[in-house]
Amino acid sequence: MKYAISAATGRFGQLAISYLLKVVDAGDIVAIVRNAAKGRSVLPAGVTVRQADYGDEAALTQALTGVDRLLFISSVPGGEPSRQQQHANVIQAAQTAGVAFVAYTSFAHADTAQSPLSTDHVATEKALRASGLRHSFLRNAWYLENESSYLQAGANGQNAVYAAGQGRISFALEREYAEAAAQVLMTPAPKEVYEFGGEPRTYADLAAALSQVTGKSFTFKSVDDAAYRESLQAAGMDQGLVAVLSSMQAMMRAGELDVTSSDLPDVLGRPLTSLPDAIHEILQR
């Protein structure tokens, strides 16, 4: 059985490979990377490194030749060609190469999500269903690491603002999502949809846990969208980044990252890291 991980030099890809290596031989793992030299320098010895960019369908087809199961890690939005086209290239290449199963890192509640961040994932899920490929959608909620700026601010006793209101976010550590992805990749008969996420928490909950961990006094203040944007502009962020971060806060406020499923701990076979312990782990890096 040959297992392939695309975008393998990213943190998620490297974590997934590290978990696969606990169960399968390095020679059974194919790492698909944009930069082969970087891949060989950062990935474990024995893992097969194949170069292919998501924009190059022919190279992807060659890289996936002989692969049985693919962990298809979504690309970063905003590139060229578009993320939807990049993902379409991966799906077509997997079909042509005869890949038997694809596990795709998608977006929480992709079947009902409305935020702009979900659009490409919704399109990719639709394309995978239409392709006829056996597949699983790994609908990841939110990495706690995405909140590192808030965690560092609180750890330094600095105040911060947010516009997510009482929206609940299903935080979990990236390594937990990556290990679950590796587990699904190796599961003989996986489900079609996994809603992955930790126990839903608000930013107020995050602040309380952070204060518990650090012993620091600080305030995370809930503000409206206009005040949130003003705070980002005052910090010197450009308009493009301000728009992206504001959209994320609106998405959280709308509850799009509120995942109540037990799929993540069920797949891992253990409880998730508690929020205080997860915060401590990130701050110690």
CSV table of C-alpha atoms in Angstrom, one decimal:
chain,number,residue,atom,x,y,z
A,1,MET,CA,0.0,0.0,0.0
A,2,LYS,CA,1.4,3.4,-1.0
A,3,TYR,CA,0.3,6.5,0.9
A,4,ALA,CA,0.9,9.9,-0.5
A,5,ILE,CA,0.7,13.3,1.2
A,6,SER,CA,0.4,16.4,-0.9
A,7,ALA,CA,1.9,19.8,0.2
A,8,ALA,CA,4.0,17.6,2.4
A,9,THR,CA,6.6,20.2,3.5
A,10,GLY,CA,4.0,22.3,5.3
A,11,ARG,CA,3.5,21.8,9.0
A,12,PHE,CA,0.3,19.8,8.6
A,13,GLY,CA,1.9,17.5,6.0
A,14,GLN,CA,5.0,16.9,8.1
A,15,LEU,CA,2.9,16.1,11.2
A,16,ALA,CA,0.8,13.7,9.2
A,17,ILE,CA,3.9,11.9,7.9
A,18,SER,CA,5.3,11.6,11.4
A,19,TYR,CA,2.2,9.8,12.5
A,20,LEU,CA,2.1,7.6,9.4
A,21,LEU,CA,5.7,6.5,10.2
A,22,LYS,CA,4.6,5.0,13.5
A,23,VAL,CA,2.5,2.5,11.5
A,24,VAL,CA,3.9,2.1,8.0
A,25,ASP,CA,7.4,1.8,6.5
A,26,ALA,CA,9.0,5.0,5.2
A,27,GLY,CA,9.2,3.3,1.8
A,28,ASP,CA,5.4,3.2,1.6
A,29,ILE,CA,5.1,7.0,2.0
A,30,VAL,CA,5.2,9.4,-1.0
A,31,ALA,CA,5.7,13.1,-0.2
A,32,ILE,CA,4.5,15.4,-2.9
A,33,VAL,CA,6.3,18.8,-2.7
A,34,ARG,CA,6.8,21.9,-4.8
A,35,ASN,CA,10.5,22.1,-3.9
A,36,ALA,CA,12.2,18.7,-4.0
A,37,ALA,CA,15.4,19.9,-2.4
A,38,LYS,CA,13.5,21.4,0.5
A,39,GLY,CA,11.5,18.2,0.8
A,40,ARG,CA,14.6,16.0,1.1
A,41,SER,CA,16.0,18.4,3.7
A,42,VAL,CA,13.0,18.5,6.0
A,43,LEU,CA,11.3,15.2,5.6
A,44,PRO,CA,12.4,11.9,7.3
A,45,ALA,CA,14.9,9.7,5.5
A,46,GLY,CA,13.4,6.9,3.5
A,47,VAL,CA,10.2,8.8,2.5
A,48,THR,CA,9.9,9.1,-1.3
A,49,VAL,CA,10.0,12.7,-2.4
A,50,ARG,CA,8.2,13.6,-5.7
A,51,GLN,CA,8.1,17.1,-7.1
A,52,ALA,CA,4.7,18.5,-8.4
A,53,ASP,CA,3.0,21.8,-8.1
A,54,TYR,CA,-0.8,22.0,-7.8
A,55,GLY,CA,-0.8,24.1,-10.9
A,56,ASP,CA,0.8,21.4,-13.0
A,57,GLU,CA,-1.7,18.5,-13.7
A,58,ALA,CA,0.8,16.5,-15.7
A,59,ALA,CA,3.4,16.6,-12.9
A,60,LEU,CA,0.8,15.7,-10.3
A,61,THR,CA,-0.3,12.7,-12.4
A,62,GLN,CA,3.2,11.4,-12.6
A,63,ALA,CA,3.8,12.0,-8.9
A,64,LEU,CA,0.6,10.1,-8.0
A,65,THR,CA,1.4,7.1,-10.2
A,66,GLY,CA,1.4,3.9,-8.1
A,67,VAL,CA,-0.3,5.7,-5.1
A,68,ASP,CA,-3.2,3.9,-3.5
A,69,ARG,CA,-4.3,6.5,-0.9
A,70,LEU,CA,-3.8,10.3,-1.0
A,71,LEU,CA,-4.0,12.8,1.8
A,72,PHE,CA,-5.0,15.9,-0.3
A,73,ILE,CA,-4.1,18.9,1.8
A,74,SER,CA,-5.8,22.1,0.5
A,75,SER,CA,-3.7,24.8,-0.9
A,76,VAL,CA,-3.4,28.4,0.4
A,77,PRO,CA,-6.0,30.8,-1.1
A,78,GLY,CA,-4.9,33.7,-3.3
A,79,GLY,CA,-2.4,32.0,-5.5
A,80,GLU,CA,-2.2,31.5,-9.3
A,81,PRO,CA,-3.9,29.6,-10.8
A,82,SER,CA,-6.9,29.9,-8.5
A,83,ARG,CA,-7.3,27.5,-5.6
A,84,GLN,CA,-10.3,25.9,-7.2
A,85,GLN,CA,-8.3,25.3,-10.4
A,86,GLN,CA,-5.4,23.9,-8.4
A,87,HIS,CA,-7.7,21.5,-6.5
A,88,ALA,CA,-9.3,20.5,-9.8
A,89,ASN,CA,-5.9,19.6,-11.1
A,90,VAL,CA,-5.2,17.3,-8.1
A,91,ILE,CA,-8.5,15.6,-8.5
A,92,GLN,CA,-8.0,15.0,-12.2
A,93,ALA,CA,-4.5,13.8,-11.7
A,94,ALA,CA,-5.7,11.3,-9.0
A,95,GLN,CA,-8.3,10.0,-11.4
A,96,THR,CA,-5.8,9.6,-14.2
A,97,ALA,CA,-3.2,8.0,-12.0
A,98,GLY,CA,-5.7,5.5,-10.6
A,99,VAL,CA,-5.6,6.6,-6.9
A,100,ALA,CA,-8.1,4.4,-5.0
A,101,PHE,CA,-8.9,6.8,-2.1
A,102,VAL,CA,-8.6,10.5,-1.4
A,103,ALA,CA,-8.9,12.2,2.1
A,104,TYR,CA,-9.3,15.9,1.6
A,105,THR,CA,-8.8,18.6,4.3
A,106,SER,CA,-11.9,20.6,4.0
A,107,PHE,CA,-13.8,23.3,6.0
A,108,ALA,CA,-16.2,22.9,8.9
A,109,HIS,CA,-19.8,22.3,7.9
A,110,ALA,CA,-18.9,22.8,4.3
A,111,ASP,CA,-22.3,21.6,3.2
A,112,THR,CA,-23.9,24.7,4.9
A,113,ALA,CA,-21.0,27.2,5.3
A,114,GLN,CA,-21.6,30.7,3.9
A,115,SER,CA,-18.3,32.5,4.6
A,116,PRO,CA,-16.0,33.4,1.7
A,117,LEU,CA,-13.3,31.2,3.2
A,118,SER,CA,-15.5,28.1,2.6
A,119,THR,CA,-16.1,28.7,-1.1
A,120,ASP,CA,-13.2,26.8,-2.5
A,121,HIS,CA,-13.7,23.9,-0.1
A,122,VAL,CA,-17.4,23.6,-1.1
A,123,ALA,CA,-16.4,23.5,-4.8
A,124,THR,CA,-13.7,20.9,-4.1
A,125,GLU,CA,-16.1,18.6,-2.2
A,126,LYS,CA,-18.5,18.9,-5.1
A,127,ALA,CA,-15.7,18.0,-7.6
A,128,LEU,CA,-14.6,15.0,-5.6
A,129,ARG,CA,-18.1,13.7,-5.4
A,130,ALA,CA,-18.5,14.1,-9.2
A,131,SER,CA,-15.1,12.5,-9.9
A,132,GLY,CA,-16.2,9.0,-8.7
A,133,LEU,CA,-13.1,8.7,-6.5
A,134,ARG,CA,-13.6,7.1,-3.1
A,135,HIS,CA,-13.1,9.9,-0.7
A,136,SER,CA,-13.4,11.3,2.8
A,137,PHE,CA,-13.9,15.0,3.7
A,138,LEU,CA,-11.9,16.0,6.7
A,139,ARG,CA,-13.8,19.1,7.7
A,140,ASN,CA,-11.3,20.8,10.0
A,141,ALA,CA,-12.7,23.5,12.3
A,142,TRP,CA,-9.8,25.8,13.6
A,143,TYR,CA,-6.3,25.3,14.7
A,144,LEU,CA,-5.6,26.8,18.1
A,145,GLU,CA,-2.3,27.9,16.6
A,146,ASN,CA,-4.2,30.4,14.4
A,147,GLU,CA,-4.8,32.4,17.6
A,148,SER,CA,-1.1,32.7,18.4
A,149,SER,CA,-1.2,36.5,18.3
A,150,TYR,CA,-3.9,36.5,21.0
A,151,LEU,CA,-2.1,34.0,23.1
A,152,GLN,CA,1.2,35.9,22.9
A,153,ALA,CA,-0.6,39.2,23.7
A,154,GLY,CA,-2.2,37.7,26.8
A,155,ALA,CA,1.0,36.0,27.8
A,156,ASN,CA,2.7,39.4,27.8
A,157,GLY,CA,-0.1,41.0,29.7
A,158,GLN,CA,-1.4,43.0,26.7
A,159,ASN,CA,-5.0,43.7,26.0
A,160,ALA,CA,-6.6,42.8,22.7
A,161,VAL,CA,-10.0,43.2,20.9
A,162,TYR,CA,-12.1,40.7,18.9
A,163,ALA,CA,-15.3,41.0,16.8
A,164,ALA,CA,-16.4,37.3,17.1
A,165,GLY,CA,-18.9,38.2,19.9
A,166,GLN,CA,-20.3,35.1,21.5
A,167,GLY,CA,-19.5,32.9,18.5
A,168,ARG,CA,-18.1,29.5,19.6
A,169,ILE,CA,-15.0,28.1,17.9
A,170,SER,CA,-13.9,24.5,18.0
A,171,PHE,CA,-10.2,24.9,18.8
A,172,ALA,CA,-7.9,22.0,18.7
A,173,LEU,CA,-4.1,21.6,18.1
A,174,GLU,CA,-2.9,21.2,14.5
A,175,ARG,CA,-1.1,18.1,15.5
A,176,GLU,CA,-4.4,16.5,16.6
A,177,TYR,CA,-6.0,17.3,13.2
A,178,ALA,CA,-3.0,16.0,11.4
A,179,GLU,CA,-2.9,12.7,13.3
A,180,ALA,CA,-6.6,12.2,12.7
A,181,ALA,CA,-6.0,12.8,9.0
A,182,ALA,CA,-3.3,10.1,9.0
A,183,GLN,CA,-5.6,7.7,10.8
A,184,VAL,CA,-8.4,8.2,8.3
A,185,LEU,CA,-5.9,7.7,5.5
A,186,MET,CA,-5.1,4.3,6.9
A,187,THR,CA,-8.7,3.3,7.8
A,188,PRO,CA,-10.0,0.5,5.5
A,189,ALA,CA,-13.6,1.7,5.4
A,190,PRO,CA,-13.6,5.4,6.4
A,191,LYS,CA,-16.7,7.6,6.6
A,192,GLU,CA,-17.4,10.1,3.8
A,193,VAL,CA,-17.6,13.1,6.2
A,194,TYR,CA,-15.7,13.8,9.4
A,195,GLU,CA,-16.5,17.0,11.3
A,196,PHE,CA,-13.3,17.6,13.2
A,197,GLY,CA,-13.0,20.1,16.0
A,198,GLY,CA,-12.5,20.5,19.7
A,199,GLU,CA,-15.0,21.6,22.4
A,200,PRO,CA,-16.5,24.8,21.2
A,201,ARG,CA,-15.2,27.9,23.1
A,202,THR,CA,-15.7,31.7,22.9
A,203,TYR,CA,-12.9,34.2,22.9
A,204,ALA,CA,-13.9,35.0,26.5
A,205,ASP,CA,-13.3,31.3,27.3
A,206,LEU,CA,-10.0,31.5,25.5
A,207,ALA,CA,-9.0,34.5,27.6
A,208,ALA,CA,-10.0,32.8,30.8
A,209,ALA,CA,-7.9,29.7,30.0
A,210,LEU,CA,-5.0,31.8,28.9
A,211,SER,CA,-5.1,33.8,32.2
A,212,GLN,CA,-5.2,30.5,34.1
A,213,VAL,CA,-2.1,29.3,32.3
A,214,THR,CA,0.0,32.4,32.4
A,215,GLY,CA,-1.2,34.1,35.6
A,216,LYS,CA,-1.3,37.4,33.7
A,217,SER,CA,-3.9,40.1,33.9
A,218,PHE,CA,-5.2,41.3,30.6
A,219,THR,CA,-8.5,41.9,28.7
A,220,PHE,CA,-9.8,40.5,25.5
A,221,LYS,CA,-12.6,43.0,24.7
A,222,SER,CA,-15.6,42.3,22.4
A,223,VAL,CA,-16.1,45.1,19.9
A,224,ASP,CA,-18.1,45.7,16.7
A,225,ASP,CA,-16.7,45.2,13.2
A,226,ALA,CA,-15.8,48.9,12.7
A,227,ALA,CA,-13.8,49.1,15.9
A,228,TYR,CA,-12.1,45.8,15.1
A,229,ARG,CA,-11.0,47.1,11.7
A,230,GLU,CA,-9.8,50.4,13.2
A,231,SER,CA,-7.6,48.5,15.7
A,232,LEU,CA,-6.0,46.5,12.9
A,233,GLN,CA,-5.4,49.6,10.8
A,234,ALA,CA,-3.9,51.4,13.9
A,235,ALA,CA,-1.5,48.4,14.2
A,236,GLY,CA,-0.3,49.2,10.6
A,237,MET,CA,-2.0,46.3,8.7
A,238,ASP,CA,-2.8,46.8,5.1
A,239,GLN,CA,-6.4,46.9,3.8
A,240,GLY,CA,-6.2,43.4,2.3
A,241,LEU,CA,-5.2,41.8,5.6
A,242,VAL,CA,-7.7,43.8,7.5
A,243,ALA,CA,-10.5,42.5,5.2
A,244,VAL,CA,-9.4,38.9,5.6
A,245,LEU,CA,-9.1,39.0,9.4
A,246,SER,CA,-12.5,40.9,9.7
A,247,SER,CA,-14.1,38.2,7.5
A,248,MET,CA,-12.7,35.5,9.9
A,249,GLN,CA,-14.2,37.2,12.9
A,250,ALA,CA,-17.6,37.5,11.2
A,251,MET,CA,-17.4,33.8,10.3
A,252,MET,CA,-16.7,32.9,13.9
A,253,ARG,CA,-19.5,35.2,15.1
A,254,ALA,CA,-21.9,33.4,12.8
A,255,GLY,CA,-21.0,30.0,14.3
A,256,GLU,CA,-19.5,28.5,11.3
A,257,LEU,CA,-16.6,27.0,13.4
A,258,ASP,CA,-18.9,25.7,16.1
A,259,VAL,CA,-18.5,21.9,15.7
A,260,THR,CA,-20.2,19.6,18.2
A,261,SER,CA,-19.2,16.3,16.6
A,262,SER,CA,-17.0,13.9,18.5
A,263,ASP,CA,-15.3,12.7,15.3
A,264,LEU,CA,-11.9,14.1,16.3
A,265,PRO,CA,-11.5,12.4,19.6
A,266,ASP,CA,-13.2,9.3,18.2
A,267,VAL,CA,-10.7,8.9,15.4
A,268,LEU,CA,-7.8,9.6,17.7
A,269,GLY,CA,-9.1,7.1,20.3
A,270,ARG,CA,-8.5,9.5,23.2
A,271,PRO,CA,-9.7,12.8,24.6
A,272,LEU,CA,-8.3,15.9,23.0
A,273,THR,CA,-5.7,18.1,24.8
A,274,SER,CA,-7.5,20.4,27.3
A,275,LEU,CA,-7.6,24.0,26.3
A,276,PRO,CA,-5.2,25.1,29.1
A,277,ASP,CA,-2.7,22.4,28.3
A,278,ALA,CA,-3.0,23.2,24.5
A,279,ILE,CA,-2.3,26.8,25.2
A,280,HIS,CA,0.7,25.9,27.4
A,281,GLU,CA,2.0,23.7,24.7
A,282,ILE,CA,1.9,26.5,22.1
A,283,LEU,CA,3.5,29.1,24.4
A,284,GLN,CA,6.4,26.7,25.1
A,285,ARG,CA,7.4,26.4,21.5
